PDB file of C-alpha atoms in Angstrom:
ATOM      1  CA  MET A   1     135.409  75.053 195.600  1.00  0.00           C
ATOM      2  CA  PRO A   2     133.593  75.279 198.814  1.00  0.00           C
ATOM      3  CA  LYS A   3     131.853  72.285 199.101  1.00  0.00           C
ATOM      4  CA  ASP A   4     127.879  71.465 197.615  1.00  0.00           C
ATOM      5  CA  HIS A   5     125.262  71.895 200.464  1.00  0.00           C
ATOM      6  CA  SER A   6     122.977  69.830 200.420  1.00  0.00           C
ATOM      7  CA  LEU A   7     119.714  72.033 201.249  1.00  0.00           C
ATOM      8  CA  HIS A   8     119.598  74.371 198.441  1.00  0.00           C
ATOM      9  CA  ALA A   9     118.150  78.264 198.804  1.00  0.00           C
ATOM     10  CA  PRO A  10     116.083  79.830 196.558  1.00  0.00           C
ATOM     11  CA  LEU A  11     117.783  81.154 193.569  1.00  0.00           C
ATOM     12  CA  PRO A  12     117.397  84.992 193.760  1.00  0.00           C
ATOM     13  CA  GLY A  13     115.454  86.978 191.393  1.00  0.00           C
ATOM     14  CA  ASP A  14     113.693  86.174 188.513  1.00  0.00           C
ATOM     15  CA  LEU A  15     115.026  83.259 186.364  1.00  0.00           C
ATOM     16  CA  ALA A  16     114.503  85.147 183.687  1.00  0.00           C
ATOM     17  CA  MET A  17     117.026  87.707 184.653  1.00  0.00           C
ATOM     18  CA  TRP A  18     119.587  85.255 185.141  1.00  0.00           C
ATOM     19  CA  PHE A  19     118.935  84.033 181.565  1.00  0.00           C
ATOM     20  CA  PHE A  20     118.970  87.326 180.783  1.00  0.00           C
ATOM     21  CA  ILE A  21     122.839  87.248 182.884  1.00  0.00           C
ATOM     22  CA  LEU A  22     124.444  84.988 181.093  1.00  0.00           C
ATOM     23  CA  ALA A  23     123.786  86.216 177.551  1.00  0.00           C
ATOM     24  CA  GLU A  24     124.875  89.318 178.250  1.00  0.00           C
ATOM     25  CA  LEU A  25     127.996  88.133 179.896  1.00  0.00           C
ATOM     26  CA  THR A  26     128.161  85.630 176.511  1.00  0.00           C
ATOM     27  CA  VAL A  27     128.714  89.151 174.682  1.00  0.00           C
ATOM     28  CA  PHE A  28     130.701  90.738 177.268  1.00  0.00           C
ATOM     29  CA  ALA A  29     133.470  87.239 176.991  1.00  0.00           C
ATOM     30  CA  LEU A  30     133.505  88.044 172.820  1.00  0.00           C
ATOM     31  CA  LEU A  31     134.469  91.931 173.102  1.00  0.00           C
ATOM     32  CA  ILE A  32     137.302  90.676 176.283  1.00  0.00           C
ATOM     33  CA  LEU A  33     138.352  88.200 174.099  1.00  0.00           C
ATOM     34  CA  ALA A  34     138.710  89.978 171.026  1.00  0.00           C
ATOM     35  CA  PHE A  35     140.280  92.802 172.502  1.00  0.00           C
ATOM     36  CA  ALA A  36     142.542  89.964 174.676  1.00  0.00           C
ATOM     37  CA  ILE A  37     142.959  88.718 170.799  1.00  0.00           C
ATOM     38  CA  THR A  38     144.134  92.040 169.137  1.00  0.00           C
ATOM     39  CA  GLU A  39     146.304  92.584 172.479  1.00  0.00           C
ATOM     40  CA  ARG A  40     148.506  89.269 171.446  1.00  0.00           C
ATOM     41  CA  LEU A  41     148.929  90.416 167.540  1.00  0.00           C
ATOM     42  CA  ASP A  42     150.605  93.453 168.131  1.00  0.00           C
ATOM     43  CA  PRO A  43     151.421  93.845 172.062  1.00  0.00           C
ATOM     44  CA  GLU A  44     153.470  96.723 171.234  1.00  0.00           C
ATOM     45  CA  LEU A  45     150.764  98.733 170.723  1.00  0.00           C
ATOM     46  CA  TYR A  46     148.594  98.381 173.432  1.00  0.00           C
ATOM     47  CA  THR A  47     151.299  98.737 176.059  1.00  0.00           C
ATOM     48  CA  LEU A  48     151.965 102.548 174.729  1.00  0.00           C
ATOM     49  CA  ASN A  49     148.288 102.903 174.429  1.00  0.00           C
ATOM     50  CA  ARG A  50     147.807 102.003 177.498  1.00  0.00           C
ATOM     51  CA  ALA A  51     149.935 103.479 179.372  1.00  0.00           C
ATOM     52  CA  ARG A  52     147.855 106.914 177.816  1.00  0.00           C
ATOM     53  CA  LEU A  53     145.034 105.936 180.455  1.00  0.00           C
ATOM     54  CA  ASP A  54     145.176 107.075 183.793  1.00  0.00           C
ATOM     55  CA  LEU A  55     145.082 104.261 186.771  1.00  0.00           C
ATOM     56  CA  SER A  56     144.470 105.713 189.656  1.00  0.00           C
ATOM     57  CA  THR A  57     141.641 106.832 187.561  1.00  0.00           C
ATOM     58  CA  GLY A  58     140.885 103.019 186.362  1.00  0.00           C
ATOM     59  CA  LEU A  59     140.969 102.589 190.311  1.00  0.00           C
ATOM     60  CA  ALA A  60     139.036 104.732 191.478  1.00  0.00           C
ATOM     61  CA  LEU A  61     136.354 103.823 188.750  1.00  0.00           C
ATOM     62  CA  THR A  62     136.530 100.269 190.039  1.00  0.00           C
ATOM     63  CA  ILE A  63     136.440 101.348 193.672  1.00  0.00           C
ATOM     64  CA  SER A  64     133.028 103.637 192.943  1.00  0.00           C
ATOM     65  CA  LEU A  65     130.837 100.085 191.384  1.00  0.00           C
ATOM     66  CA  LEU A  66     132.161  97.728 193.853  1.00  0.00           C
ATOM     67  CA  THR A  67     131.163 100.344 197.108  1.00  0.00           C
ATOM     68  CA  SER A  68     127.751 100.827 194.938  1.00  0.00           C
ATOM     69  CA  GLY A  69     127.445  96.722 194.516  1.00  0.00           C
ATOM     70  CA  TYR A  70     127.599  96.718 198.280  1.00  0.00           C
ATOM     71  CA  LEU A  71     125.697  99.084 198.878  1.00  0.00           C
ATOM     72  CA  ALA A  72     122.669  97.749 197.093  1.00  0.00           C
ATOM     73  CA  ALA A  73     123.711  94.194 198.840  1.00  0.00           C
ATOM     74  CA  MET A  74     123.187  96.055 201.686  1.00  0.00           C
ATOM     75  CA  ALA A  75     119.774  97.333 200.814  1.00  0.00           C
ATOM     76  CA  VAL A  76     118.302  94.375 200.131  1.00  0.00           C
ATOM     77  CA  THR A  77     119.005  93.154 203.166  1.00  0.00           C
ATOM     78  CA  ALA A  78     117.714  95.864 204.903  1.00  0.00           C
ATOM     79  CA  ILE A  79     114.034  95.160 202.915  1.00  0.00           C
ATOM     80  CA  ARG A  80     114.517  92.047 203.673  1.00  0.00           C
ATOM     81  CA  LYS A  81     115.025  92.951 207.563  1.00  0.00           C
ATOM     82  CA  LYS A  82     111.659  94.928 207.420  1.00  0.00           C
ATOM     83  CA  SER A  83     113.361  98.609 206.802  1.00  0.00           C
ATOM     84  CA  PRO A  84     112.239  99.678 203.790  1.00  0.00           C
ATOM     85  CA  ARG A  85     113.551 103.255 204.431  1.00  0.00           C
ATOM     86  CA  LEU A  86     116.950 102.610 205.331  1.00  0.00           C
ATOM     87  CA  GLY A  87     117.282 100.160 201.593  1.00  0.00           C
ATOM     88  CA  SER A  88     115.588 102.773 199.381  1.00  0.00           C
ATOM     89  CA  GLY A  89     118.287 105.301 201.314  1.00  0.00           C
ATOM     90  CA  LEU A  90     121.377 102.262 200.518  1.00  0.00           C
ATOM     91  CA  LEU A  91     120.142 101.971 196.743  1.00  0.00           C
ATOM     92  CA  LEU A  92     120.321 106.033 197.094  1.00  0.00           C
ATOM     93  CA  GLY A  93     123.674 105.803 198.540  1.00  0.00           C
ATOM     94  CA  ALA A  94     124.198 102.968 195.658  1.00  0.00           C
ATOM     95  CA  CYS A  95     123.137 105.698 192.588  1.00  0.00           C
ATOM     96  CA  LEU A  96     125.878 108.264 194.120  1.00  0.00           C
ATOM     97  CA  SER A  97     128.458 105.964 193.709  1.00  0.00           C
ATOM     98  CA  ALA A  98     127.752 104.935 190.317  1.00  0.00           C
ATOM     99  CA  THR A  99     127.440 108.544 189.651  1.00  0.00           C
ATOM    100  CA  VAL A 100     130.959 108.657 190.255  1.00  0.00           C
ATOM    101  CA  TYR A 101     131.618 106.408 188.042  1.00  0.00           C
ATOM    102  CA  THR A 102     129.797 107.614 185.476  1.00  0.00           C
ATOM    103  CA  THR A 103     131.371 111.223 185.854  1.00  0.00           C
ATOM    104  CA  LEU A 104     135.378 110.047 185.879  1.00  0.00           C
ATOM    105  CA  LYS A 105     134.577 107.790 182.939  1.00  0.00           C
ATOM    106  CA  PHE A 106     132.422 110.460 181.361  1.00  0.00           C
ATOM    107  CA  GLY A 107     135.760 112.879 182.291  1.00  0.00           C
ATOM    108  CA  GLU A 108     138.018 110.204 180.625  1.00  0.00           C
ATOM    109  CA  TYR A 109     136.256 109.920 177.625  1.00  0.00           C
ATOM    110  CA  GLN A 110     136.576 113.829 177.686  1.00  0.00           C
ATOM    111  CA  HIS A 111     140.273 113.909 177.904  1.00  0.00           C
ATOM    112  CA  LEU A 112     140.766 110.858 175.262  1.00  0.00           C
ATOM    113  CA  ALA A 113     138.932 112.899 173.154  1.00  0.00           C
ATOM    114  CA  SER A 114     140.529 115.937 173.072  1.00  0.00           C
ATOM    115  CA  GLN A 115     144.333 114.301 172.596  1.00  0.00           C
ATOM    116  CA  GLY A 116     142.799 112.880 169.153  1.00  0.00           C
ATOM    117  CA  LEU A 117     142.109 109.361 171.159  1.00  0.00           C
ATOM    118  CA  ASP A 118     139.134 108.504 169.448  1.00  0.00           C
ATOM    119  CA  ILE A 119     137.277 105.610 168.055  1.00  0.00           C
ATOM    120  CA  ASP A 120     139.291 106.033 164.868  1.00  0.00           C
ATOM    121  CA  ALA A 121     143.186 106.136 166.431  1.00  0.00           C
ATOM    122  CA  ASN A 122     143.908 102.565 166.517  1.00  0.00           C
ATOM    123  CA  ARG A 123     143.078  98.752 167.472  1.00  0.00           C
ATOM    124  CA  PHE A 124     143.587  99.268 171.219  1.00  0.00           C
ATOM    125  CA  PHE A 125     141.123 102.673 171.659  1.00  0.00           C
ATOM    126  CA  THR A 126     138.322 101.534 169.035  1.00  0.00           C
ATOM    127  CA  LEU A 127     137.822  98.526 171.248  1.00  0.00           C
ATOM    128  CA  TYR A 128     138.998 100.268 174.488  1.00  0.00           C
ATOM    129  CA  TRP A 129     135.271 102.370 173.156  1.00  0.00           C
ATOM    130  CA  ILE A 130     133.161  99.742 172.182  1.00  0.00           C
ATOM    131  CA  VAL A 131     134.145  97.821 174.711  1.00  0.00           C
ATOM    132  CA  THR A 132     134.321  99.838 177.862  1.00  0.00           C
ATOM    133  CA  GLY A 133     131.814 102.222 175.738  1.00  0.00           C
ATOM    134  CA  PHE A 134     129.215  99.128 175.690  1.00  0.00           C
ATOM    135  CA  HIS A 135     129.582  98.630 179.672  1.00  0.00           C
ATOM    136  CA  PHE A 136     128.950 102.381 180.545  1.00  0.00           C
ATOM    137  CA  LEU A 137     125.328 102.382 178.725  1.00  0.00           C
ATOM    138  CA  HIS A 138     124.888  99.454 181.174  1.00  0.00           C
ATOM    139  CA  VAL A 139     125.622 101.652 183.634  1.00  0.00           C
ATOM    140  CA  LEU A 140     123.652 104.028 182.865  1.00  0.00           C
ATOM    141  CA  LEU A 141     120.900 101.566 182.299  1.00  0.00           C
ATOM    142  CA  GLY A 142     121.460 100.269 185.777  1.00  0.00           C
ATOM    143  CA  LEU A 143     121.771 104.020 187.403  1.00  0.00           C
ATOM    144  CA  VAL A 144     118.105 104.430 186.050  1.00  0.00           C
ATOM    145  CA  ILE A 145     117.281 100.828 187.421  1.00  0.00           C
ATOM    146  CA  LEU A 146     119.136 101.470 191.001  1.00  0.00           C
ATOM    147  CA  ALA A 147     117.071 105.413 191.551  1.00  0.00           C
ATOM    148  CA  PHE A 148     113.824 103.543 190.328  1.00  0.00           C
ATOM    149  CA  MET A 149     113.694 100.544 192.819  1.00  0.00           C
ATOM    150  CA  SER A 150     115.190 103.919 195.702  1.00  0.00           C
ATOM    151  CA  LEU A 151     111.795 105.303 195.042  1.00  0.00           C
ATOM    152  CA  ARG A 152     109.844 102.204 194.799  1.00  0.00           C
ATOM    153  CA  ALA A 153     111.376 101.008 197.902  1.00  0.00           C
ATOM    154  CA  TRP A 154     111.255 104.517 199.995  1.00  0.00           C
ATOM    155  CA  ARG A 155     107.213 103.874 198.887  1.00  0.00           C
ATOM    156  CA  ASN A 156     107.261 100.565 200.824  1.00  0.00           C
ATOM    157  CA  TYR A 157     106.678  98.773 197.254  1.00  0.00           C
ATOM    158  CA  TYR A 158     108.698  95.623 198.152  1.00  0.00           C
ATOM    159  CA  PRO A 159     106.597  93.242 200.857  1.00  0.00           C
ATOM    160  CA  PRO A 160     109.764  90.771 202.295  1.00  0.00           C
ATOM    161  CA  GLU A 161     107.765  88.105 200.624  1.00  0.00           C
ATOM    162  CA  GLN A 162     107.867  89.379 197.074  1.00  0.00           C
ATOM    163  CA  LEU A 163     111.552  90.531 196.544  1.00  0.00           C
ATOM    164  CA  GLY A 164     111.051  88.627 193.126  1.00  0.00           C
ATOM    165  CA  ASN A 165     111.576  92.215 191.377  1.00  0.00           C
ATOM    166  CA  LEU A 166     114.029  93.897 193.951  1.00  0.00           C
ATOM    167  CA  GLU A 167     116.638  91.155 193.250  1.00  0.00           C
ATOM    168  CA  SER A 168     116.668  91.083 189.705  1.00  0.00           C
ATOM    169  CA  GLY A 169     117.307  95.012 189.988  1.00  0.00           C
ATOM    170  CA  VAL A 170     120.051  93.880 192.239  1.00  0.00           C
ATOM    171  CA  LEU A 171     121.324  91.291 190.208  1.00  0.00           C
ATOM    172  CA  TYR A 172     121.531  93.411 186.938  1.00  0.00           C
ATOM    173  CA  TRP A 173     123.823  95.637 189.294  1.00  0.00           C
ATOM    174  CA  HIS A 174     126.006  92.793 189.885  1.00  0.00           C
ATOM    175  CA  MET A 175     126.381  92.026 186.651  1.00  0.00           C
ATOM    176  CA  VAL A 176     128.001  95.087 186.237  1.00  0.00           C
ATOM    177  CA  ASP A 177     130.381  95.461 188.627  1.00  0.00           C
ATOM    178  CA  LEU A 178     130.850  91.314 187.889  1.00  0.00           C
ATOM    179  CA  ILE A 179     132.347  92.446 184.445  1.00  0.00           C
ATOM    180  CA  TRP A 180     134.345  95.241 185.305  1.00  0.00           C
ATOM    181  CA  VAL A 181     136.633  93.729 187.792  1.00  0.00           C
ATOM    182  CA  VAL A 182     137.492  91.481 184.462  1.00  0.00           C
ATOM    183  CA  LEU A 183     137.412  94.479 181.874  1.00  0.00           C
ATOM    184  CA  PHE A 184     140.013  96.912 184.378  1.00  0.00           C
ATOM    185  CA  PRO A 185     143.072  94.837 184.327  1.00  0.00           C
ATOM    186  CA  LEU A 186     143.019  93.711 181.135  1.00  0.00           C
ATOM    187  CA  ILE A 187     142.067  97.552 179.423  1.00  0.00           C
ATOM    188  CA  TYR A 188     144.218  99.385 182.860  1.00  0.00           C
ATOM    189  CA  LEU A 189     146.970  97.494 184.425  1.00  0.00           C
ATOM    190  CA  PRO A 190     150.242  97.275 182.705  1.00  0.00           C
ATOM    191  CA  ARG A 191     152.186  94.373 181.920  1.00  0.00           C
TER     192      ARG A 191
ATOM    193  CA  MET B   1     123.786  87.695 204.299  1.00  0.00           C
ATOM    194  CA  SER B   2     124.102  90.145 207.352  1.00  0.00           C
ATOM    195  CA  TYR B   3     125.361  93.794 207.057  1.00  0.00           C
ATOM    196  CA  ARG B   4     128.880  92.850 208.823  1.00  0.00           C
ATOM    197  CA  GLU B   5     129.126  89.953 206.247  1.00  0.00           C
ATOM    198  CA  LEU B   6     129.022  92.099 203.146  1.00  0.00           C
ATOM    199  CA  THR B   7     130.702  94.535 204.955  1.00  0.00           C
ATOM    200  CA  LEU B   8     133.715  92.304 205.577  1.00  0.00           C
ATOM    201  CA  TYR B   9     133.420  90.953 201.792  1.00  0.00           C
ATOM    202  CA  TRP B  10     133.603  94.815 199.998  1.00  0.00           C
ATOM    203  CA  LEU B  11     136.604  95.579 201.976  1.00  0.00           C
ATOM    204  CA  ALA B  12     138.349  91.790 200.451  1.00  0.00           C
ATOM    205  CA  LEU B  13     137.069  94.074 196.842  1.00  0.00           C
ATOM    206  CA  ILE B  14     138.580  96.796 197.497  1.00  0.00           C
ATOM    207  CA  ALA B  15     141.843  95.067 198.866  1.00  0.00           C
ATOM    208  CA  LEU B  16     141.987  93.112 196.045  1.00  0.00           C
ATOM    209  CA  SER B  17     141.734  95.912 194.067  1.00  0.00           C
ATOM    210  CA  VAL B  18     143.963  97.852 195.431  1.00  0.00           C
ATOM    211  CA  ALA B  19     146.697  94.720 195.292  1.00  0.00           C
ATOM    212  CA  SER B  20     146.088  94.436 191.512  1.00  0.00           C
ATOM    213  CA  LEU B  21     147.808  97.780 190.937  1.00  0.00           C
ATOM    214  CA  THR B  22     150.048  96.696 193.544  1.00  0.00           C
ATOM    215  CA  ALA B  23     151.344  93.942 191.597  1.00  0.00           C
ATOM    216  CA  THR B  24     151.904  96.246 188.086  1.00  0.00           C
ATOM    217  CA  HIS B  25     155.371  96.400 189.916  1.00  0.00           C
ATOM    218  CA  ILE B  26     156.018  92.799 189.837  1.00  0.00           C
ATOM    219  CA  PRO B  27     159.433  92.498 187.619  1.00  0.00           C
ATOM    220  CA  SER B  28     158.173  88.889 185.388  1.00  0.00           C
ATOM    221  CA  PRO B  29     155.410  89.361 182.928  1.00  0.00           C
ATOM    222  CA  LEU B  30     154.078  86.377 183.508  1.00  0.00           C
ATOM    223  CA  ILE B  31     153.606  85.854 186.974  1.00  0.00           C
ATOM    224  CA  LEU B  32     152.359  89.990 186.730  1.00  0.00           C
ATOM    225  CA  LEU B  33     149.986  88.480 184.095  1.00  0.00           C
ATOM    226  CA  LEU B  34     148.454  85.469 186.717  1.00  0.00           C
ATOM    227  CA  SER B  35     148.481  87.593 189.528  1.00  0.00           C
ATOM    228  CA  ILE B  36     145.948  90.377 188.088  1.00  0.00           C
ATOM    229  CA  LEU B  37     144.062  87.714 186.906  1.00  0.00           C
ATOM    230  CA  THR B  38     144.118  85.605 189.748  1.00  0.00           C
ATOM    231  CA  LEU B  39     143.030  89.001 191.684  1.00  0.00           C
ATOM    232  CA  ALA B  40     140.375  89.214 189.275  1.00  0.00           C
ATOM    233  CA  PHE B  41     139.052  86.208 189.679  1.00  0.00           C
ATOM    234  CA  GLY B  42     139.132  86.446 193.711  1.00  0.00           C
ATOM    235  CA  LYS B  43     136.717  89.257 193.087  1.00  0.00           C
ATOM    236  CA  ALA B  44     134.368  88.011 190.398  1.00  0.00           C
ATOM    237  CA  TRP B  45     133.906  85.113 193.300  1.00  0.00           C
ATOM    238  CA  ILE B  46     132.964  87.426 196.276  1.00  0.00           C
ATOM    239  CA  ILE B  47     130.595  88.971 193.894  1.00  0.00           C
ATOM    240  CA  VAL B  48     129.171  85.795 192.481  1.00  0.00           C
ATOM    241  CA  ASP B  49     128.289  84.308 195.875  1.00  0.00           C
ATOM    242  CA  TYR B  50     128.032  87.026 198.506  1.00  0.00           C
ATOM    243  CA  PHE B  51     126.595  89.847 196.759  1.00  0.00           C
ATOM    244  CA  MET B  52     124.984  88.057 194.144  1.00  0.00           C
ATOM    245  CA  GLY B  53     124.171  85.004 196.786  1.00  0.00           C
ATOM    246  CA  LEU B  54     124.698  82.471 194.481  1.00  0.00           C
ATOM    247  CA  ARG B  55     126.910  80.471 197.739  1.00  0.00           C
ATOM    248  CA  SER B  56     123.960  78.419 199.044  1.00  0.00           C
ATOM    249  CA  VAL B  57     121.838  78.375 195.898  1.00  0.00           C
ATOM    250  CA  LYS B  58     121.725  74.927 193.885  1.00  0.00           C
ATOM    251  CA  ARG B  59     125.115  74.480 192.296  1.00  0.00           C
ATOM    252  CA  SER B  60     124.402  74.227 188.691  1.00  0.00           C
ATOM    253  CA  TRP B  61     123.907  78.250 189.009  1.00  0.00           C
ATOM    254  CA  ARG B  62     125.881  79.141 190.643  1.00  0.00           C
ATOM    255  CA  LEU B  63     129.196  76.792 188.905  1.00  0.00           C
ATOM    256  CA  ALA B  64     127.768  78.905 185.346  1.00  0.00           C
ATOM    257  CA  LEU B  65     128.406  82.561 187.552  1.00  0.00           C
ATOM    258  CA  LEU B  66     131.797  81.087 188.945  1.00  0.00           C
ATOM    259  CA  LEU B  67     132.783  79.345 185.396  1.00  0.00           C
ATOM    260  CA  TRP B  68     132.279  82.909 183.206  1.00  0.00           C
ATOM    261  CA  PRO B  69     135.306  84.551 185.486  1.00  0.00           C
ATOM    262  CA  LEU B  70     136.687  81.668 185.674  1.00  0.00           C
ATOM    263  CA  LEU B  71     137.511  80.150 181.725  1.00  0.00           C
ATOM    264  CA  LEU B  72     137.729  84.235 180.639  1.00  0.00           C
ATOM    265  CA  CYS B  73     140.271  84.492 183.302  1.00  0.00           C
ATOM    266  CA  LEU B  74     141.715  81.535 182.009  1.00  0.00           C
ATOM    267  CA  LEU B  75     141.598  82.244 178.429  1.00  0.00           C
ATOM    268  CA  ILE B  76     143.099  85.947 178.831  1.00  0.00           C
ATOM    269  CA  GLY B  77     146.105  84.097 180.332  1.00  0.00           C
ATOM    270  CA  THR B  78     147.417  82.183 177.879  1.00  0.00           C
ATOM    271  CA  ILE B  79     145.724  83.777 175.022  1.00  0.00           C
ATOM    272  CA  LEU B  80     148.329  86.275 176.432  1.00  0.00           C
ATOM    273  CA  SER B  81     150.634  84.290 177.459  1.00  0.00           C
ATOM    274  CA  ALA B  82     151.688  82.481 174.434  1.00  0.00           C
TER     275      ALA B  82
END
């Protein structure tokens, strides 16, 4: 672990957002552990059904989310440096990258449903749909937040000394990223 | 956080993601599981410290956010390797 610092920077965003993030992470932790425990109970079923997911799609989903998070982080830096228009463009880029994720994920859902691999297919797909579906809803909400913040940044509504709302919105998006980096290996990667 | 630093961490995240796919070729199931969980924690660490900006804030918040992926990866590893 990196060493402690005696002079601490202020916590980015609003305190309420951090408690919200902790609550959300707890809910996702329970879902993720449910997935792992049920896999332990029937590993063959999970191996067989995991093979029906496309690994390259999983990687593309990961890269699109990480790129979106990167662009959102860049946007905060740009707005801190008094470049709201650049920040707005970066937030729009984050939206576009997130749209790649939603398009790919929607395509994957359609493909699986057409194969009869819906929420009732078996235990693997029941948990797959619940966990990734819940995450997908968070992505959709995040997309709306990013688009809203992009518009506000374009209109210069974020003075550098009052970035709490912007930071909170972007923190929500990083939480979505954080959850995905644990979900991705558990759901997609064969072992 | 500068643009350059953020870009480097983003590239590291992409590299770790690709590495986790490459790791699926590891023949030993246990080493494979440990590898992909370690890579997942590495990505989570970068997101918490550099994208969320918790590296230089009060330690309790940083620890709370880092404990989430750490405990989860440890629990997943324990459950699936038992």
